[in-house]
Amino acid sequence: MRPSRARGGPRCRGAGRGVASLERTGAPATLAEWLEFIQRQNPRAIDLELARVTAVYQRLGAPRPAPLVITIGGTNGKGSCVALLGSILGAAGFRVGAYTSPHLLRFNERLTIDAREVGDRDWCESFARVEAARGGEPLTYFEYATLAAAGLLAASGVDAALLEVGLGGRLDAVNAIPADAALIASIDLDHLDWLGPDRDSIGREKAGIFRPDRIAVCGDRDPPPAVARRAAEVGARYLQAGREFRAEPTGAVWAWHGPGRTLEALPRPGLAGAFQLDNAAACLAVLAGLGLLEQLPRAALDQGLSRARVAARLQRLAVEPEVFVDVAHNPGAARALAGWLADAPPAGAVDLVWGMLDTKDVAGFARALAPKVRRWYPASLAVPRGLSAAELAQRLPPGSRLGGCFERVEDALEHARRSAAPEDRILVAGSFHTAAAAARHLADPASAVPDG
């Protein structure tokens, strides 16, 4: 496949038509109005079923988002893999569209074209097309967004589309869109009510994005057996971390060993955490399986790996004391954070500003981080299913030191900053809502510094 060299903004061809007619009919006219409208069309926020979204996708003409489509699933690491793949392909001259969820600060973050967010007007136009094709189907918020994003990508002329799975895989709206390759970043316990009570059940749901005779990559080095079984059942071309490919760190660089090829002295990913090597290795396996890795210039690989960035994944937002924000919200992600703290400890102590939802394994999250945390600063989340600070404090492991309970993440963060020494580190984690509140609070450029 030849990448397009044309560079332009994220404006989509055909966008801009129909706004006047929408205004005349009284339909939603702004992005905020559309988001409020689509929130109301299905009484269930999560309604896992492919029939509805597939029917509307077909009525829309089944728009193919790009000549190359890669679907990215998993419990943790999805956003990082999208960032790594997008950065590598972009450095090689591909025009790349990326659809991710949830957003951190703005809905527009969910779709980027050439690393730029798609604007309100284009989203409104695409929502209008989905609504015209809906035919009464009770689409969920995520299903509307996924269908609208597919149309925007198809109209944009990108060379590659990276589609992040929302929840699970088999019945996720993203799985209604045919893909050339599928990547599962990791498999851990999360969303148990929807995906099953154990890793094997969850792995089977996530492996539902595998397709016959298409590349299927699993970046988890110890996946449950259901993943390989599913790949065999559908006849996917399966590549498994630790078997067909692996990452070998050596000091400041690393080597990738894959089918018939080794790449030496690769730069570490621009994303913090040793676990990002597993994500990077899985991304290179996808490119190798597609036959692209050998075609990409080495300079593009190096540049793409080292320059990859994604918001709120161990993102440093302040110094003296350091403040790192991460969207980790399950025990697996908490273990990864604990590993990062062990590998890159601060000169001082670590304090945690913490907010979570009641749908998560709060106690398991806390246990994973407890050995690394000096003081806990639980904060209430004023969102559906948000836990109060007092409820969080009750689930701390015995012997945990409480820095206080707070009604807002911002208050907890400021108290933690005032109580910390310059050499200490403050970690903000537990939910996208927690990370977003901290990011907004620290948005003043005078207090923010780039990651790394």
Tab-separated table of C-alpha atoms in Angstrom:
chain	number	residue	atom	x	y	z
A	1	MET	CA	0.000	0.000	0.000
A	2	ARG	CA	1.329	3.433	-0.910
A	3	PRO	CA	0.871	6.218	1.630
A	4	SER	CA	-0.642	9.439	0.383
A	5	ARG	CA	1.746	12.349	0.577
A	6	ALA	CA	-0.981	14.944	0.528
A	7	ARG	CA	-1.280	16.773	3.812
A	8	GLY	CA	-4.309	18.683	4.878
A	9	GLY	CA	-6.421	19.521	7.873
A	10	PRO	CA	-9.024	17.210	9.367
A	11	ARG	CA	-11.818	18.757	7.312
A	12	CYS	CA	-13.764	15.942	5.618
A	13	ARG	CA	-14.908	15.955	2.028
A	14	GLY	CA	-18.616	16.607	1.797
A	15	ALA	CA	-18.761	18.182	5.233
A	16	GLY	CA	-20.611	21.458	5.537
A	17	ARG	CA	-23.620	20.399	3.480
A	18	GLY	CA	-26.959	20.256	5.163
A	19	VAL	CA	-26.380	22.518	8.158
A	20	ALA	CA	-28.983	25.016	6.978
A	21	SER	CA	-31.544	22.276	6.392
A	22	LEU	CA	-30.881	20.886	9.868
A	23	GLU	CA	-31.508	24.285	11.371
A	24	ARG	CA	-34.778	24.613	9.435
A	25	THR	CA	-36.079	21.274	10.701
A	26	GLY	CA	-35.223	22.003	14.308
A	27	ALA	CA	-32.797	19.092	14.583
A	28	PRO	CA	-29.690	19.494	16.772
A	29	ALA	CA	-27.460	22.176	15.282
A	30	THR	CA	-24.425	22.254	17.575
A	31	LEU	CA	-22.158	19.470	18.726
A	32	ALA	CA	-23.315	19.942	22.318
A	33	GLU	CA	-26.935	19.544	21.182
A	34	TRP	CA	-26.106	16.424	19.196
A	35	LEU	CA	-24.298	14.848	22.142
A	36	GLU	CA	-27.253	15.544	24.396
A	37	PHE	CA	-29.598	14.104	21.737
A	38	ILE	CA	-27.679	10.870	21.149
A	39	GLN	CA	-27.399	10.327	24.910
A	40	ARG	CA	-31.207	10.004	25.068
A	41	GLN	CA	-31.830	7.534	22.230
A	42	ASN	CA	-31.141	4.355	24.184
A	43	PRO	CA	-32.099	4.074	27.868
A	44	ARG	CA	-29.038	1.895	28.478
A	45	ALA	CA	-25.601	3.524	28.409
A	46	ILE	CA	-24.097	0.118	27.540
A	47	ASP	CA	-26.129	-2.232	25.354
A	48	LEU	CA	-23.804	-4.814	23.827
A	49	GLU	CA	-25.299	-6.093	20.592
A	50	LEU	CA	-24.104	-5.839	16.998
A	51	ALA	CA	-27.439	-6.110	15.166
A	52	ARG	CA	-28.487	-2.465	15.650
A	53	VAL	CA	-25.220	-0.843	14.688
A	54	THR	CA	-24.630	-3.282	11.803
A	55	ALA	CA	-28.056	-2.525	10.330
A	56	VAL	CA	-27.435	1.229	10.383
A	57	TYR	CA	-23.881	0.785	9.096
A	58	GLN	CA	-25.271	-1.050	6.068
A	59	ARG	CA	-27.901	1.642	5.486
A	60	LEU	CA	-25.096	4.204	5.469
A	61	GLY	CA	-23.472	2.257	2.645
A	62	ALA	CA	-20.980	0.428	4.881
A	63	PRO	CA	-18.335	3.166	4.537
A	64	ARG	CA	-14.815	1.735	4.703
A	65	PRO	CA	-12.820	4.071	6.944
A	66	ALA	CA	-9.564	3.626	5.000
A	67	PRO	CA	-7.742	1.229	2.649
A	68	LEU	CA	-6.026	-0.139	5.783
A	69	VAL	CA	-8.100	-0.651	8.957
A	70	ILE	CA	-6.628	-1.868	12.250
A	71	THR	CA	-8.822	-2.620	15.270
A	72	ILE	CA	-7.223	-2.296	18.718
A	73	GLY	CA	-8.733	-3.959	21.796
A	74	GLY	CA	-7.679	-5.129	25.239
A	75	THR	CA	-8.148	-4.303	28.900
A	76	ASN	CA	-5.261	-1.863	29.211
A	77	GLY	CA	-2.884	-0.378	26.655
A	78	LYS	CA	-5.357	0.278	23.813
A	79	GLY	CA	-4.778	4.024	23.703
A	80	SER	CA	-1.016	3.582	23.880
A	81	CYS	CA	-1.063	1.142	20.947
A	82	VAL	CA	-3.151	3.539	18.883
A	83	ALA	CA	-0.633	6.297	19.648
A	84	LEU	CA	2.361	4.094	18.755
A	85	LEU	CA	0.885	2.799	15.499
A	86	GLY	CA	-0.289	6.259	14.511
A	87	SER	CA	3.081	7.812	15.246
A	88	ILE	CA	5.007	5.176	13.271
A	89	LEU	CA	2.710	5.257	10.250
A	90	GLY	CA	2.562	9.050	10.330
A	91	ALA	CA	6.353	9.281	10.399
A	92	ALA	CA	6.424	7.010	7.329
A	93	GLY	CA	4.190	9.405	5.384
A	94	PHE	CA	0.813	7.723	5.854
A	95	ARG	CA	-2.233	9.859	6.486
A	96	VAL	CA	-3.678	8.348	9.670
A	97	GLY	CA	-7.105	8.584	11.246
A	98	ALA	CA	-7.565	7.421	14.845
A	99	TYR	CA	-10.828	6.789	16.677
A	100	THR	CA	-10.488	6.382	20.454
A	101	SER	CA	-12.656	6.516	23.558
A	102	PRO	CA	-13.512	7.799	26.035
A	103	HIS	CA	-12.347	11.378	25.678
A	104	LEU	CA	-10.517	13.218	28.427
A	105	LEU	CA	-11.515	16.881	28.049
A	106	ARG	CA	-13.412	17.271	24.743
A	107	PHE	CA	-15.541	14.933	22.651
A	108	ASN	CA	-13.503	15.993	19.587
A	109	GLU	CA	-10.515	14.083	20.985
A	110	ARG	CA	-12.235	10.864	19.924
A	111	LEU	CA	-11.370	11.312	16.259
A	112	THR	CA	-8.129	12.700	14.873
A	113	ILE	CA	-6.922	12.916	11.294
A	114	ASP	CA	-3.211	13.474	10.869
A	115	ALA	CA	-3.095	13.969	14.671
A	116	ARG	CA	-5.581	16.875	14.545
A	117	GLU	CA	-9.016	16.731	16.113
A	118	VAL	CA	-12.030	16.753	13.788
A	119	GLY	CA	-14.124	19.880	14.272
A	120	ASP	CA	-17.673	20.357	15.533
A	121	ARG	CA	-19.202	21.068	12.121
A	122	ASP	CA	-17.981	17.815	10.606
A	123	TRP	CA	-19.217	15.825	13.596
A	124	CYS	CA	-22.639	17.481	13.351
A	125	GLU	CA	-22.902	16.645	9.656
A	126	SER	CA	-21.940	13.031	10.275
A	127	PHE	CA	-24.370	12.656	13.183
A	128	ALA	CA	-27.114	13.985	10.902
A	129	ARG	CA	-26.319	11.294	8.326
A	130	VAL	CA	-26.409	8.590	10.989
A	131	GLU	CA	-29.733	9.895	12.288
A	132	ALA	CA	-31.211	9.892	8.778
A	133	ALA	CA	-30.175	6.226	8.371
A	134	ARG	CA	-31.101	5.115	11.893
A	135	GLY	CA	-34.678	4.130	11.096
A	136	GLY	CA	-35.726	4.054	14.722
A	137	GLU	CA	-32.917	1.801	15.922
A	138	PRO	CA	-32.162	2.713	19.581
A	139	LEU	CA	-28.467	3.384	19.119
A	140	THR	CA	-26.317	4.051	22.166
A	141	TYR	CA	-24.063	7.100	22.513
A	142	PHE	CA	-21.028	4.994	21.592
A	143	GLU	CA	-22.765	3.417	18.594
A	144	TYR	CA	-23.714	6.850	17.218
A	145	ALA	CA	-20.153	8.065	17.695
A	146	THR	CA	-18.630	4.980	16.065
A	147	LEU	CA	-20.862	5.188	12.985
A	148	ALA	CA	-20.283	8.931	12.669
A	149	ALA	CA	-16.523	8.416	12.981
A	150	ALA	CA	-16.531	5.708	10.289
A	151	GLY	CA	-18.235	8.084	7.887
A	152	LEU	CA	-15.845	10.916	8.680
A	153	LEU	CA	-12.829	8.695	8.178
A	154	ALA	CA	-14.144	7.387	4.866
A	155	ALA	CA	-14.688	10.956	3.659
A	156	SER	CA	-11.269	12.152	4.815
A	157	GLY	CA	-9.163	10.060	2.433
A	158	VAL	CA	-6.786	8.748	5.104
A	159	ASP	CA	-4.505	5.838	4.255
A	160	ALA	CA	-4.914	4.014	7.571
A	161	ALA	CA	-7.647	4.004	10.208
A	162	LEU	CA	-6.953	2.915	13.786
A	163	LEU	CA	-10.153	1.980	15.626
A	164	GLU	CA	-10.070	1.500	19.395
A	165	VAL	CA	-12.610	-0.961	20.774
A	166	GLY	CA	-14.815	0.508	23.481
A	167	LEU	CA	-15.744	-2.462	25.710
A	168	GLY	CA	-14.962	-6.102	25.120
A	169	GLY	CA	-14.760	-6.775	21.411
A	170	ARG	CA	-17.146	-9.404	20.091
A	171	LEU	CA	-20.262	-7.245	20.556
A	172	ASP	CA	-18.611	-3.826	20.532
A	173	ALA	CA	-19.837	-1.355	17.892
A	174	VAL	CA	-16.327	-1.073	16.414
A	175	ASN	CA	-16.511	-4.769	15.505
A	176	ALA	CA	-19.244	-3.999	12.959
A	177	ILE	CA	-16.536	-2.429	10.773
A	178	PRO	CA	-14.381	-4.913	8.782
A	179	ALA	CA	-10.686	-4.688	9.646
A	180	ASP	CA	-7.458	-5.933	8.063
A	181	ALA	CA	-5.777	-6.620	11.401
A	182	ALA	CA	-6.736	-6.884	15.061
A	183	LEU	CA	-4.559	-6.253	18.096
A	184	ILE	CA	-5.301	-7.191	21.706
A	185	ALA	CA	-2.938	-5.229	23.935
A	186	SER	CA	-3.611	-7.002	27.251
A	187	ILE	CA	-6.226	-9.050	29.095
A	188	ASP	CA	-7.129	-8.464	32.720
A	189	LEU	CA	-10.128	-8.393	35.034
A	190	ASP	CA	-12.407	-5.448	34.290
A	191	HIS	CA	-16.069	-4.975	33.288
A	192	LEU	CA	-16.837	-8.354	34.844
A	193	ASP	CA	-20.600	-7.798	34.708
A	194	TRP	CA	-20.415	-7.490	30.918
A	195	LEU	CA	-17.502	-9.676	29.845
A	196	GLY	CA	-17.452	-12.573	32.295
A	197	PRO	CA	-15.985	-13.497	35.690
A	198	ASP	CA	-12.487	-14.613	34.681
A	199	ARG	CA	-9.658	-13.926	32.219
A	200	ASP	CA	-10.672	-16.787	29.947
A	201	SER	CA	-14.203	-15.406	29.511
A	202	ILE	CA	-12.855	-11.893	29.021
A	203	GLY	CA	-10.199	-13.101	26.592
A	204	ARG	CA	-12.807	-14.807	24.432
A	205	GLU	CA	-14.877	-11.628	24.269
A	206	LYS	CA	-11.860	-9.542	23.349
A	207	ALA	CA	-10.735	-12.079	20.739
A	208	GLY	CA	-14.112	-11.598	19.072
A	209	ILE	CA	-12.415	-8.924	16.928
A	210	PHE	CA	-10.317	-11.619	15.177
A	211	ARG	CA	-11.354	-12.312	11.592
A	212	PRO	CA	-10.792	-15.169	9.131
A	213	ASP	CA	-7.472	-15.014	7.277
A	214	ARG	CA	-6.611	-11.658	8.867
A	215	ILE	CA	-3.728	-10.758	11.142
A	216	ALA	CA	-4.557	-11.220	14.854
A	217	VAL	CA	-1.942	-10.128	17.399
A	218	CYS	CA	-1.987	-10.598	21.165
A	219	GLY	CA	0.495	-8.463	23.110
A	220	ASP	CA	-0.251	-10.160	26.443
A	221	ARG	CA	2.632	-12.503	27.218
A	222	ASP	CA	0.418	-14.826	29.269
A	223	PRO	CA	-3.005	-14.738	27.644
A	224	PRO	CA	-5.840	-17.039	28.673
A	225	PRO	CA	-6.262	-20.095	26.396
A	226	ALA	CA	-9.517	-18.715	24.952
A	227	VAL	CA	-7.590	-16.193	22.839
A	228	ALA	CA	-5.641	-18.779	20.835
A	229	ARG	CA	-8.726	-20.990	20.630
A	230	ARG	CA	-10.744	-18.163	19.131
A	231	ALA	CA	-7.998	-17.398	16.613
A	232	ALA	CA	-7.968	-21.045	15.541
A	233	GLU	CA	-11.770	-21.224	15.346
A	234	VAL	CA	-12.044	-18.317	12.921
A	235	GLY	CA	-8.868	-19.086	10.990
A	236	ALA	CA	-7.035	-15.887	11.876
A	237	ARG	CA	-3.289	-15.518	11.278
A	238	TYR	CA	-2.345	-15.429	14.957
A	239	LEU	CA	0.842	-13.895	16.394
A	240	GLN	CA	1.439	-14.252	20.145
A	241	ALA	CA	3.811	-12.206	22.326
A	242	GLY	CA	6.590	-14.361	23.749
A	243	ARG	CA	6.143	-16.889	20.976
A	244	GLU	CA	6.112	-15.311	17.487
A	245	PHE	CA	7.588	-12.028	18.700
A	246	ARG	CA	9.164	-10.461	21.773
A	247	ALA	CA	10.862	-7.335	23.070
A	248	GLU	CA	14.374	-7.532	24.522
A	249	PRO	CA	15.425	-4.414	26.482
A	250	THR	CA	19.109	-3.531	26.591
A	251	GLY	CA	19.839	-0.390	28.549
A	252	ALA	CA	18.475	2.692	26.830
A	253	VAL	CA	17.457	0.756	23.690
A	254	TRP	CA	15.702	-2.497	22.872
A	255	ALA	CA	15.480	-5.181	20.203
A	256	TRP	CA	12.384	-6.580	18.528
A	257	HIS	CA	12.498	-10.247	17.543
A	258	GLY	CA	9.713	-11.279	15.180
A	259	PRO	CA	8.927	-13.752	12.423
A	260	GLY	CA	12.040	-13.911	10.249
A	261	ARG	CA	13.366	-10.540	11.376
A	262	THR	CA	15.164	-8.782	14.225
A	263	LEU	CA	15.395	-5.030	14.721
A	264	GLU	CA	18.247	-3.926	16.972
A	265	ALA	CA	18.885	-0.718	18.918
A	266	LEU	CA	15.340	0.612	18.729
A	267	PRO	CA	14.636	3.735	20.796
A	268	ARG	CA	12.431	3.355	23.837
A	269	PRO	CA	8.831	4.452	23.269
A	270	GLY	CA	8.078	8.076	24.063
A	271	LEU	CA	5.424	6.834	26.509
A	272	ALA	CA	6.574	6.332	30.103
A	273	GLY	CA	6.675	2.884	31.690
A	274	ALA	CA	8.623	-0.282	30.942
A	275	PHE	CA	5.339	-1.984	30.028
A	276	GLN	CA	5.202	0.192	26.907
A	277	LEU	CA	7.812	-2.113	25.357
A	278	ASP	CA	5.152	-4.835	25.260
A	279	ASN	CA	2.759	-2.453	23.520
A	280	ALA	CA	5.441	-1.360	21.058
A	281	ALA	CA	6.417	-4.971	20.297
A	282	ALA	CA	2.789	-5.855	19.590
A	283	CYS	CA	2.431	-2.865	17.258
A	284	LEU	CA	5.517	-3.918	15.292
A	285	ALA	CA	4.053	-7.439	15.083
A	286	VAL	CA	0.889	-6.004	13.505
A	287	LEU	CA	2.947	-4.114	10.940
A	288	ALA	CA	5.047	-7.218	10.262
A	289	GLY	CA	1.971	-9.375	9.799
A	290	LEU	CA	0.566	-6.867	7.318
A	291	GLY	CA	3.836	-6.909	5.350
A	292	LEU	CA	4.476	-3.243	6.129
A	293	LEU	CA	7.339	-3.454	8.598
A	294	GLU	CA	9.959	-4.297	5.999
A	295	GLN	CA	8.714	-1.439	3.809
A	296	LEU	CA	8.932	1.281	6.443
A	297	PRO	CA	12.144	3.313	6.606
A	298	ARG	CA	14.134	2.685	9.777
A	299	ALA	CA	14.066	6.428	10.455
A	300	ALA	CA	10.265	6.318	10.525
A	301	LEU	CA	10.306	3.486	13.080
A	302	ASP	CA	12.758	5.325	15.306
A	303	GLN	CA	10.944	8.624	15.031
A	304	GLY	CA	7.516	7.070	15.448
A	305	LEU	CA	8.467	5.128	18.569
A	306	SER	CA	10.291	7.951	20.296
A	307	ARG	CA	7.725	10.659	19.503
A	308	ALA	CA	4.555	8.743	20.404
A	309	ARG	CA	2.414	10.582	22.946
A	310	VAL	CA	-1.017	10.074	24.466
A	311	ALA	CA	-2.686	12.238	27.076
A	312	ALA	CA	-3.031	11.064	30.686
A	313	ARG	CA	-0.867	7.975	30.366
A	314	LEU	CA	1.820	8.686	32.936
A	315	GLN	CA	1.784	12.258	31.678
A	316	ARG	CA	3.806	14.691	33.729
A	317	LEU	CA	1.915	17.945	34.255
A	318	ALA	CA	3.898	19.710	36.971
A	319	VAL	CA	7.243	19.653	38.759
A	320	GLU	CA	8.531	20.318	42.301
A	321	PRO	CA	6.708	18.286	43.288
A	322	GLU	CA	6.161	16.220	40.166
A	323	VAL	CA	2.554	15.540	39.258
A	324	PHE	CA	1.838	12.595	36.961
A	325	VAL	CA	-1.669	11.858	35.680
A	326	ASP	CA	-2.799	8.425	34.530
A	327	VAL	CA	-6.197	6.984	33.570
A	328	ALA	CA	-5.474	3.612	35.242
A	329	HIS	CA	-8.716	2.277	36.734
A	330	ASN	CA	-8.321	-1.469	37.343
A	331	PRO	CA	-5.898	-3.713	39.258
A	332	GLY	CA	-3.917	-4.640	36.141
A	333	ALA	CA	-3.230	-0.994	35.364
A	334	ALA	CA	-2.426	-0.347	39.023
A	335	ARG	CA	0.176	-3.132	38.923
A	336	ALA	CA	1.702	-1.474	35.873
A	337	LEU	CA	1.877	1.824	37.770
A	338	ALA	CA	3.531	0.080	40.715
A	339	GLY	CA	6.098	-1.410	38.326
A	340	TRP	CA	6.801	2.028	36.874
A	341	LEU	CA	7.278	3.477	40.368
A	342	ALA	CA	9.724	0.666	41.162
A	343	ASP	CA	11.677	1.235	37.947
A	344	ALA	CA	11.671	5.040	38.123
A	345	PRO	CA	11.292	6.048	41.779
A	346	PRO	CA	11.342	9.712	42.779
A	347	ALA	CA	13.976	11.089	45.110
A	348	GLY	CA	11.253	11.468	47.738
A	349	ALA	CA	7.945	9.753	48.482
A	350	VAL	CA	4.850	9.017	46.377
A	351	ASP	CA	1.386	10.332	47.247
A	352	LEU	CA	-1.774	9.301	45.402
A	353	VAL	CA	-4.745	11.510	44.524
A	354	TRP	CA	-7.469	8.975	43.934
A	355	GLY	CA	-11.019	8.875	42.552
A	356	MET	CA	-12.903	5.842	41.192
A	357	LEU	CA	-16.279	4.506	40.077
A	358	ASP	CA	-18.202	1.876	41.991
A	359	THR	CA	-18.110	-0.436	38.959
A	360	LYS	CA	-14.376	-1.019	39.493
A	361	ASP	CA	-12.358	-3.281	41.785
A	362	VAL	CA	-11.436	-0.468	44.149
A	363	ALA	CA	-9.873	-2.664	46.826
A	364	GLY	CA	-7.797	-4.558	44.234
A	365	PHE	CA	-6.578	-1.277	42.749
A	366	ALA	CA	-5.546	-0.008	46.176
A	367	ARG	CA	-3.783	-3.250	47.149
A	368	ALA	CA	-1.664	-3.153	43.995
A	369	LEU	CA	-0.374	0.359	44.734
A	370	ALA	CA	-0.292	0.327	48.539
A	371	PRO	CA	3.390	-0.702	48.900
A	372	LYS	CA	4.448	2.322	46.836
A	373	VAL	CA	2.169	5.005	48.293
A	374	ARG	CA	3.000	7.093	51.359
A	375	ARG	CA	-0.256	9.034	51.656
A	376	TRP	CA	-3.665	8.602	50.018
A	377	TYR	CA	-5.852	11.563	49.042
A	378	PRO	CA	-9.249	10.102	48.057
A	379	ALA	CA	-11.619	12.470	46.236
A	380	SER	CA	-15.322	12.170	45.479
A	381	LEU	CA	-16.388	11.920	41.840
A	382	ALA	CA	-19.634	13.796	41.126
A	383	VAL	CA	-20.548	11.598	38.147
A	384	PRO	CA	-22.892	8.609	37.766
A	385	ARG	CA	-21.500	5.669	39.789
A	386	GLY	CA	-18.815	7.907	41.286
A	387	LEU	CA	-17.670	6.906	44.778
A	388	SER	CA	-17.362	9.346	47.634
A	389	ALA	CA	-14.002	9.988	49.244
A	390	ALA	CA	-15.240	8.338	52.435
A	391	GLU	CA	-16.236	5.189	50.537
A	392	LEU	CA	-12.810	5.030	48.925
A	393	ALA	CA	-11.082	5.501	52.281
A	394	GLN	CA	-13.012	2.553	53.698
A	395	ARG	CA	-11.524	0.257	51.040
A	396	LEU	CA	-7.887	1.121	51.720
A	397	PRO	CA	-5.652	-1.728	52.912
A	398	PRO	CA	-4.939	-1.832	56.667
A	399	GLY	CA	-2.128	0.495	57.671
A	400	SER	CA	-2.641	2.936	54.790
A	401	ARG	CA	-1.953	6.557	55.672
A	402	LEU	CA	-4.756	8.957	54.805
A	403	GLY	CA	-3.957	12.532	53.801
A	404	GLY	CA	-7.600	13.551	54.092
A	405	CYS	CA	-10.895	13.066	52.258
A	406	PHE	CA	-11.958	15.645	49.664
A	407	GLU	CA	-15.105	16.508	47.755
A	408	ARG	CA	-13.210	17.403	44.573
A	409	VAL	CA	-10.157	16.045	42.814
A	410	GLU	CA	-8.840	19.598	42.495
A	411	ASP	CA	-8.968	20.109	46.260
A	412	ALA	CA	-7.237	16.803	46.925
A	413	LEU	CA	-4.526	17.659	44.429
A	414	GLU	CA	-3.848	21.097	45.865
A	415	HIS	CA	-3.688	19.720	49.404
A	416	ALA	CA	-1.279	17.008	48.256
A	417	ARG	CA	0.930	19.564	46.490
A	418	ARG	CA	1.078	21.814	49.567
A	419	SER	CA	1.934	18.846	51.801
A	420	ALA	CA	4.637	17.381	49.543
A	421	ALA	CA	8.318	18.219	49.409
A	422	PRO	CA	9.847	19.325	46.073
A	423	GLU	CA	11.482	15.907	45.633
A	424	ASP	CA	8.226	14.003	46.140
A	425	ARG	CA	5.930	12.708	43.394
A	426	ILE	CA	2.152	12.979	43.242
A	427	LEU	CA	0.294	10.455	41.114
A	428	VAL	CA	-3.315	11.140	40.082
A	429	ALA	CA	-5.208	8.015	38.991
A	430	GLY	CA	-8.320	5.857	39.284
A	431	SER	CA	-10.556	7.039	36.443
A	432	PHE	CA	-10.735	9.095	33.271
A	433	HIS	CA	-12.862	11.500	35.331
A	434	THR	CA	-10.096	11.830	37.936
A	435	ALA	CA	-7.425	12.404	35.301
A	436	ALA	CA	-9.578	14.934	33.454
A	437	ALA	CA	-10.231	16.980	36.598
A	438	ALA	CA	-6.515	17.132	37.362
A	439	ALA	CA	-5.593	17.968	33.771
A	440	ARG	CA	-8.077	20.856	33.693
A	441	HIS	CA	-6.811	22.139	37.018
A	442	LEU	CA	-3.199	22.093	35.854
A	443	ALA	CA	-3.919	23.456	32.376
A	444	ASP	CA	-2.067	26.722	33.080
A	445	PRO	CA	0.986	26.540	30.765
A	446	ALA	CA	3.126	28.039	33.523
A	447	SER	CA	2.647	24.874	35.608
A	448	ALA	CA	2.632	22.248	32.838
A	449	VAL	CA	5.644	20.588	31.249
A	450	PRO	CA	5.809	17.983	28.475
A	451	ASP	CA	6.102	14.316	29.354
A	452	GLY	CA	9.589	12.897	29.351
